[in-house]
CSV table of C-alpha atoms in Angstrom, one decimal:
chain,number,residue,atom,x,y,z
E,1,MET,CA,38.3,-22.5,-3.5
E,2,SER,CA,35.4,-20.4,-2.5
E,3,GLY,CA,32.0,-21.7,-3.4
E,4,GLY,CA,30.9,-18.1,-3.9
E,5,PHE,CA,27.9,-16.4,-2.2
E,6,ARG,CA,24.4,-15.6,-3.2
E,7,ILE,CA,22.3,-12.5,-2.5
E,8,ASP,CA,18.7,-13.0,-1.7
E,9,PRO,CA,16.7,-9.9,-2.7
E,10,GLU,CA,13.7,-11.0,-0.6
E,11,ALA,CA,15.9,-11.2,2.4
E,12,LEU,CA,17.3,-7.7,1.6
E,13,GLY,CA,13.7,-6.4,1.5
E,14,ARG,CA,12.8,-8.0,4.8
E,15,ALA,CA,16.0,-6.7,6.5
E,16,ALA,CA,15.2,-3.1,5.2
E,17,ASP,CA,11.7,-3.3,6.7
E,18,GLN,CA,13.2,-4.5,10.0
E,19,ALA,CA,15.7,-1.7,10.0
E,20,HIS,CA,13.1,0.9,9.4
E,21,ALA,CA,10.9,-0.6,12.0
E,22,HIS,CA,13.7,-0.6,14.5
E,23,ALA,CA,14.3,3.1,13.8
E,24,ASP,CA,10.7,3.8,14.4
E,25,ARG,CA,10.9,2.0,17.8
E,26,VAL,CA,14.0,4.0,18.8
E,27,GLU,CA,12.3,7.3,18.0
E,28,GLN,CA,9.2,6.3,19.9
E,29,HIS,CA,11.3,5.3,22.9
E,30,GLY,CA,13.1,8.7,22.7
E,31,ARG,CA,9.8,10.5,22.7
E,32,ASN,CA,8.5,8.5,25.6
E,33,LEU,CA,11.6,9.2,27.6
E,34,ASP,CA,11.6,12.9,26.8
E,35,ALA,CA,7.8,13.1,27.8
E,36,ARG,CA,8.5,11.4,31.2
E,37,THR,CA,11.6,13.5,32.2
E,38,ARG,CA,11.1,16.9,30.6
E,39,GLY,CA,10.2,19.6,33.1
E,40,LYS,CA,10.9,17.4,36.1
E,41,LEU,CA,13.4,18.7,38.7
E,42,LEU,CA,16.6,17.0,39.2
E,43,GLY,CA,17.1,18.2,42.8
E,44,LYS,CA,15.7,20.5,45.5
E,45,GLY,CA,17.0,23.5,47.3
E,46,ARG,CA,19.8,25.8,46.3
E,47,LEU,CA,22.1,22.9,45.3
E,48,GLY,CA,19.3,21.2,43.4
E,49,GLN,CA,18.7,24.4,41.4
E,50,ILE,CA,22.4,24.6,40.5
E,51,VAL,CA,22.3,21.0,39.3
E,52,GLN,CA,19.1,21.6,37.4
E,53,ARG,CA,20.5,24.5,35.5
E,54,ALA,CA,23.8,22.8,34.7
E,55,VAL,CA,22.5,19.2,34.0
E,56,ARG,CA,19.0,19.6,32.7
E,57,PRO,CA,20.0,21.1,29.2
E,58,VAL,CA,22.6,18.4,28.8
E,59,LEU,CA,20.2,15.6,29.6
E,60,ASP,CA,17.5,16.9,27.3
E,61,SER,CA,20.0,17.3,24.5
E,62,MET,CA,21.3,13.8,25.0
E,63,ILE,CA,17.8,12.3,24.9
E,64,LYS,CA,16.9,14.1,21.8
E,65,ASP,CA,20.2,13.9,19.9
E,66,MET,CA,21.1,10.3,20.9
E,67,SER,CA,17.7,9.0,19.9
E,68,LYS,CA,17.8,10.9,16.6
E,69,ALA,CA,21.3,9.7,15.9
E,70,MET,CA,20.5,6.0,16.7
E,71,ALA,CA,17.3,6.1,14.7
E,72,GLY,CA,19.1,7.8,11.8
E,73,GLY,CA,21.7,5.0,11.8
E,74,HIS,CA,19.1,2.2,11.5
E,75,ARG,CA,17.2,4.2,8.9
E,76,SER,CA,20.3,4.6,6.8
E,77,ILE,CA,20.9,0.9,7.0
E,78,GLY,CA,17.4,0.4,5.8
E,79,HIS,CA,17.9,2.9,2.9
E,80,GLY,CA,21.1,1.2,2.0
E,81,LEU,CA,19.4,-2.2,1.8
E,82,GLU,CA,16.7,-0.8,-0.3
E,83,ILE,CA,19.2,0.8,-2.7
E,84,THR,CA,21.0,-2.5,-2.9
E,85,ARG,CA,17.8,-4.3,-3.7
E,86,LYS,CA,17.0,-1.7,-6.4
E,87,ASN,CA,20.5,-2.1,-7.9
E,88,LEU,CA,19.9,-5.9,-8.0
E,89,ASP,CA,16.7,-5.2,-10.0
E,90,ALA,CA,18.8,-3.1,-12.4
E,91,ALA,CA,21.5,-5.8,-12.6
E,92,GLU,CA,18.8,-8.4,-13.4
E,93,GLU,CA,17.5,-6.3,-16.2
E,94,SER,CA,21.0,-5.9,-17.6
E,95,ILE,CA,21.6,-9.6,-17.5
E,96,ARG,CA,18.4,-10.2,-19.3
E,97,LYS,CA,19.5,-7.8,-22.1
E,98,ASN,CA,22.9,-9.5,-22.3
E,99,LEU,CA,21.3,-12.9,-22.5
E,100,ARG,CA,19.0,-11.8,-25.3
E,101,HIS,CA,22.1,-10.4,-27.0
E,102,HIS,CA,24.1,-13.6,-26.6
E,103,ALA,CA,21.0,-15.6,-27.8
E,104,ARG,CA,21.4,-13.8,-31.1
E,105,ASP,CA,25.2,-14.1,-31.3
E,106,LYS,CA,27.0,-17.0,-32.9
E,107,ASP,CA,29.3,-17.2,-30.0
E,108,LYS,CA,27.4,-18.8,-27.1
E,109,VAL,CA,28.3,-18.5,-23.5
E,110,GLU,CA,30.4,-21.5,-22.5
E,111,VAL,CA,29.4,-23.3,-19.3
E,112,LYS,CA,31.9,-25.7,-17.8
E,113,LEU,CA,31.0,-28.9,-16.0
E,114,GLY,CA,29.6,-28.1,-12.5
E,115,GLN,CA,28.8,-24.5,-13.5
E,116,SER,CA,25.3,-23.1,-14.2
E,117,VAL,CA,23.9,-19.9,-15.5
E,118,LEU,CA,20.7,-18.4,-14.3
E,119,GLY,CA,18.8,-17.6,-17.5
E,120,GLU,CA,16.2,-15.1,-18.2
E,121,GLU,CA,13.4,-17.4,-17.1
E,122,GLY,CA,15.1,-18.1,-13.9
E,123,LEU,CA,15.7,-14.5,-13.1
E,124,ARG,CA,12.1,-13.7,-13.8
E,125,ASP,CA,10.9,-16.5,-11.6
E,126,GLN,CA,13.1,-15.3,-8.7
E,127,TYR,CA,11.8,-11.8,-9.0
E,128,LYS,CA,8.2,-13.0,-9.1
E,129,ARG,CA,8.8,-15.0,-5.9
E,130,ARG,CA,10.1,-11.9,-4.2
E,131,VAL,CA,7.0,-9.8,-5.2
E,132,ALA,CA,4.7,-12.7,-4.1
E,133,THR,CA,6.4,-12.9,-0.7
E,134,ARG,CA,6.0,-9.1,-0.2
E,135,ILE,CA,2.3,-9.2,-1.2
E,136,ALA,CA,1.6,-12.1,1.1
E,137,GLY,CA,3.2,-10.1,3.9
E,138,LEU,CA,0.9,-7.2,3.2
E,139,ARG,CA,-2.1,-9.4,3.3
E,140,LYS,CA,-1.3,-10.2,6.9
E,141,GLN,CA,-1.0,-6.5,7.7
E,142,GLY,CA,-4.5,-5.4,6.6
E,143,HIS,CA,-7.0,-5.8,3.8
E,144,GLY,CA,-5.3,-3.8,1.0
E,145,PRO,CA,-4.5,-6.6,-1.4
E,146,GLN,CA,-7.7,-8.5,-0.6
E,147,ARG,CA,-10.1,-5.7,-1.4
E,148,HIS,CA,-8.1,-3.8,-4.0
E,149,LEU,CA,-5.9,-6.3,-5.9
E,150,ASP,CA,-7.4,-9.8,-5.5
E,151,ALA,CA,-11.1,-8.7,-6.1
E,152,THR,CA,-12.6,-9.5,-9.4
E,153,ASP,CA,-14.5,-6.9,-11.5
E,154,ASP,CA,-17.8,-8.4,-10.3
E,155,MET,CA,-16.7,-8.2,-6.6
E,156,LEU,CA,-15.8,-4.5,-7.1
E,157,LYS,CA,-19.2,-3.9,-8.6
E,158,ALA,CA,-20.9,-5.8,-5.8
E,159,ARG,CA,-19.0,-3.7,-3.3
E,160,LEU,CA,-20.8,-0.6,-4.7
E,161,GLY,CA,-24.1,-2.2,-4.0
E,162,THR,CA,-27.4,-1.1,-5.7
E,163,PRO,CA,-29.1,2.2,-5.9
E,164,VAL,CA,-31.3,3.3,-3.0
E,165,ALA,CA,-34.9,3.2,-4.2
E,166,PRO,CA,-35.8,6.5,-5.9
E,167,PHE,CA,-38.4,8.9,-4.7
E,168,MET,CA,-41.0,10.7,-6.9
E,169,ARG,CA,-40.5,14.3,-7.8
E,170,ASP,CA,-43.1,15.9,-10.1
E,171,GLY,CA,-44.0,12.4,-11.3
E,172,THR,CA,-40.4,11.5,-12.1
E,173,PRO,CA,-38.3,8.9,-10.2
E,174,THR,CA,-35.4,10.7,-8.6
E,175,TYR,CA,-32.4,8.9,-7.1
E,176,HIS,CA,-30.8,9.9,-3.9
E,177,ARG,CA,-27.3,11.4,-4.4
E,178,SER,CA,-24.2,11.7,-2.3
E,179,ALA,CA,-22.5,15.0,-1.6
E,180,GLY,CA,-20.4,14.5,-4.7
E,181,GLY,CA,-23.5,14.1,-6.8
E,182,TYR,CA,-23.2,10.3,-7.3
E,183,ILE,CA,-25.8,7.8,-6.8
E,184,GLN,CA,-26.4,6.6,-3.2
E,185,THR,CA,-26.3,2.9,-2.9
E,186,ARG,CA,-27.0,0.2,-0.3
E,187,ASN,CA,-26.5,-3.6,0.2
E,188,LYS,CA,-22.8,-3.3,-0.4
E,189,ILE,CA,-20.9,-6.7,-0.4
E,190,ASP,CA,-17.4,-6.9,1.0
E,191,PRO,CA,-14.9,-8.5,-1.3
E,192,LEU,CA,-13.3,-10.0,1.9
E,193,HIS,CA,-16.2,-12.5,1.9
E,194,GLY,CA,-14.5,-14.1,-1.1
E,195,PRO,CA,-16.1,-15.4,-4.4
E,196,ASP,CA,-19.8,-16.1,-4.6
E,197,PRO,CA,-20.7,-15.1,-1.1
E,198,GLN,CA,-24.4,-15.3,-2.0
E,199,LYS,CA,-24.0,-19.1,-1.9
E,200,ARG,CA,-22.7,-19.0,1.7
E,201,LEU,CA,-24.2,-16.0,3.4
E,202,GLN,CA,-27.9,-15.5,4.0
E,203,GLY,CA,-30.0,-12.3,4.6
E,204,ASP,CA,-28.3,-9.3,6.3
E,205,ALA,CA,-25.0,-11.3,6.9
E,206,LEU,CA,-24.2,-10.8,3.2
E,207,TYR,CA,-23.9,-7.1,3.6
E,208,ARG,CA,-21.9,-7.1,6.8
E,209,ASP,CA,-18.3,-6.1,7.0
E,210,ALA,CA,-16.0,-9.1,7.0
E,211,GLU,CA,-13.5,-7.5,9.4
E,212,ASN,CA,-16.2,-6.0,11.7
E,213,PRO,CA,-19.4,-8.1,11.4
E,214,THR,CA,-21.2,-5.7,13.8
E,215,GLU,CA,-21.2,-3.1,11.1
E,216,ARG,CA,-22.6,-3.1,7.5
E,217,HIS,CA,-19.9,-2.9,4.9
E,218,SER,CA,-19.4,0.7,3.5
E,219,CYS,CA,-17.9,1.9,0.2
E,220,GLY,CA,-17.7,5.4,-1.3
E,221,ASP,CA,-18.8,6.6,-4.7
E,222,PHE,CA,-16.1,4.6,-6.4
E,223,SER,CA,-15.0,1.0,-6.0
E,224,THR,CA,-11.4,0.8,-7.2
E,225,GLY,CA,-8.3,-1.4,-7.3
E,226,PHE,CA,-5.4,-2.6,-9.2
E,227,LYS,CA,-5.7,-4.7,-12.4
E,228,PRO,CA,-5.1,-8.4,-12.1
E,229,GLY,CA,-1.4,-9.2,-12.1
E,230,GLU,CA,-0.3,-5.8,-11.0
E,231,ASP,CA,1.2,-7.1,-7.8
E,232,GLU,CA,4.5,-5.5,-8.6
E,233,ALA,CA,2.8,-2.0,-9.0
E,234,PHE,CA,1.0,-2.6,-5.7
E,235,MET,CA,4.4,-3.5,-4.0
E,236,TYR,CA,6.2,-0.4,-5.3
E,237,ALA,CA,3.3,1.9,-4.4
E,238,GLU,CA,3.3,0.6,-0.9
E,239,GLN,CA,7.0,1.0,-0.6
E,240,HIS,CA,6.7,4.6,-1.7
E,241,ALA,CA,3.9,5.3,0.7
E,242,ARG,CA,5.9,3.8,3.5
E,243,SER,CA,8.8,6.2,2.7
E,244,LEU,CA,6.5,9.1,3.3
E,245,LEU,CA,5.5,8.1,6.9
E,246,ASP,CA,6.3,10.8,9.5
E,247,PRO,CA,8.4,9.4,12.3
E,248,SER,CA,7.3,12.1,14.7
E,249,VAL,CA,3.7,10.9,14.5
E,250,SER,CA,2.7,8.0,16.9
E,251,GLY,CA,-0.9,7.4,15.6
E,252,PRO,CA,-2.4,6.3,12.3
E,253,GLN,CA,-1.1,8.0,9.2
E,254,PRO,CA,-3.1,8.6,5.9
E,255,ILE,CA,-0.8,9.1,2.9
E,256,ARG,CA,-1.7,10.5,-0.5
E,257,PHE,CA,0.6,10.6,-3.5
E,258,SER,CA,0.6,10.7,-7.2
E,259,LEU,CA,1.0,7.6,-9.4
E,260,GLU,CA,4.1,9.3,-11.0
E,261,ASP,CA,5.7,9.6,-7.6
E,262,ALA,CA,5.5,5.8,-7.0
E,263,TRP,CA,6.1,4.5,-10.6
E,264,GLY,CA,8.0,7.2,-12.3
E,265,LYS,CA,7.1,10.0,-14.8
E,266,ASP,CA,7.0,7.9,-17.9
E,267,GLY,CA,4.3,5.4,-18.8
E,268,ASP,CA,0.5,5.3,-18.8
E,269,HIS,CA,0.2,4.4,-15.1
E,270,HIS,CA,-3.6,4.9,-15.0
E,271,GLU,CA,-3.8,1.7,-17.1
E,272,ARG,CA,-2.6,-0.4,-14.2
E,273,LEU,CA,-5.8,0.5,-12.3
E,274,ARG,CA,-9.6,-0.5,-12.6
E,275,GLY,CA,-12.7,0.5,-10.9
E,276,PHE,CA,-16.5,1.3,-11.2
E,277,TYR,CA,-19.2,3.7,-10.2
E,278,VAL,CA,-22.9,3.8,-10.8
E,279,ASP,CA,-23.8,5.9,-13.8
E,280,PRO,CA,-25.2,9.1,-12.4
E,281,ALA,CA,-27.1,9.9,-15.6
E,282,ASP,CA,-28.7,6.4,-16.1
E,283,PRO,CA,-28.4,4.4,-12.9
E,284,VAL,CA,-30.6,1.5,-13.8
E,285,ASP,CA,-31.7,0.2,-17.3
E,286,ALA,CA,-35.2,-0.7,-18.4
E,287,ASN,CA,-34.6,-4.2,-17.1
E,288,GLY,CA,-33.7,-3.1,-13.6
E,289,LYS,CA,-30.0,-3.8,-14.1
E,290,VAL,CA,-27.6,-1.4,-12.5
E,291,ASN,CA,-25.4,0.5,-15.0
E,292,TYR,CA,-21.8,0.4,-13.7
E,293,LYS,CA,-19.4,2.8,-15.5
E,294,PRO,CA,-15.6,2.1,-15.7
E,295,VAL,CA,-13.5,4.7,-13.9
E,296,ASP,CA,-11.1,7.0,-15.8
E,297,PHE,CA,-7.9,7.0,-13.7
E,298,ARG,CA,-6.1,9.7,-15.5
E,299,GLY,CA,-5.1,12.3,-12.9
E,300,ALA,CA,-5.9,9.9,-10.0
E,301,LYS,CA,-4.1,9.8,-6.7
E,302,MET,CA,-3.1,6.9,-4.5
E,303,PHE,CA,-4.3,6.7,-0.9
E,304,ALA,CA,-2.6,4.5,1.8
E,305,TYR,CA,-3.6,4.2,5.4
E,306,PHE,CA,-1.1,3.0,8.0
E,307,LYS,CA,-1.7,1.9,11.6
E,308,PRO,CA,0.9,1.4,14.4
E,309,ASP,CA,1.9,-2.2,14.6
E,310,ASN,CA,2.5,-2.1,18.4
E,311,HIS,CA,6.2,-2.8,17.9
E,312,GLY,CA,7.3,0.7,17.0
E,313,GLY,CA,6.6,0.4,13.3
E,314,TYR,CA,3.6,0.6,11.0
E,315,LYS,CA,1.4,-1.8,9.2
E,316,LEU,CA,-0.5,-1.1,5.9
E,317,SER,CA,-4.2,-1.1,6.7
E,318,THR,CA,-5.4,-0.4,3.1
E,319,MET,CA,-4.3,1.2,-0.1
E,320,PHE,CA,-6.3,2.1,-3.2
E,321,PRO,CA,-6.5,4.6,-6.1
E,322,GLU,CA,-8.7,7.7,-5.8
E,323,PRO,CA,-10.1,8.9,-9.1
E,324,ASP,CA,-10.4,12.5,-10.1
E,325,PRO,CA,-14.2,13.2,-10.1
E,326,ALA,CA,-13.8,15.8,-12.8
E,327,ARG,CA,-12.9,13.0,-15.2
E,328,ASN,CA,-15.7,10.8,-14.0
E,329,PRO,CA,-19.0,12.8,-14.4
């Protein structure tokens, strides 16, 4: 008798990523071949011109159409695997509901000797492992999770830095402001330095960028990220952003999209996020402590930045929420 088979959602996710990456490589090879051959003569003289007119259009069409068809085939496989993975998620949820239903029934599920049933806790653990595996993979691609998922609230505030010393205007201390009207800051600490960097880094080294130590770390008017434990939200946001990549572009690609596009129309998605900015109306209190205001993420967008991975695909460099300034005066 057959021992059955087992579907691994994590393997499905990896296979889908590989299929999409292979499609990207096929498209890139097609573009390279087209660029190297288009406009070049296939022969010289009268006979060469005849060959050129007869064969050139066919060759150009073959390069374009075959590359497109091959890439489309691999991309279809990738989409099919992603759909299968999503269907598994739906099946897991259905099983959870049935298990809860049976738990209330008098008639329990009978399990014979040698059989086992993966309960709700087991399903949940399996799904958590799949999410953790994907987030670990994204950590290797760039700094998205490290700066915008793993960072604590204190690390997000430290990334904003402290206000630049004010100047006097008509006898009143006046703070320098950015183009958006927010307080300009300095001495920003990169979350990639890890917890308590003040204990390990001295002087100017504390304010250097962890990825590029030749530069001081930079941060805009807002320091934002996902709330602790929102690994699943980060994973699905990146998955949606990756689906928006333009295969005809060979360089870096910035992607912006709404929270609803990634997570659906229902739900208070802004509550998955967190962030801070320096209070423009009262940057520093009487004791010299910086006043950091929490960000209102209603109406926010998500920004993702992808870079070529040198293998025909793309890697996630970073991803973070962009607040609506109108909601954060």
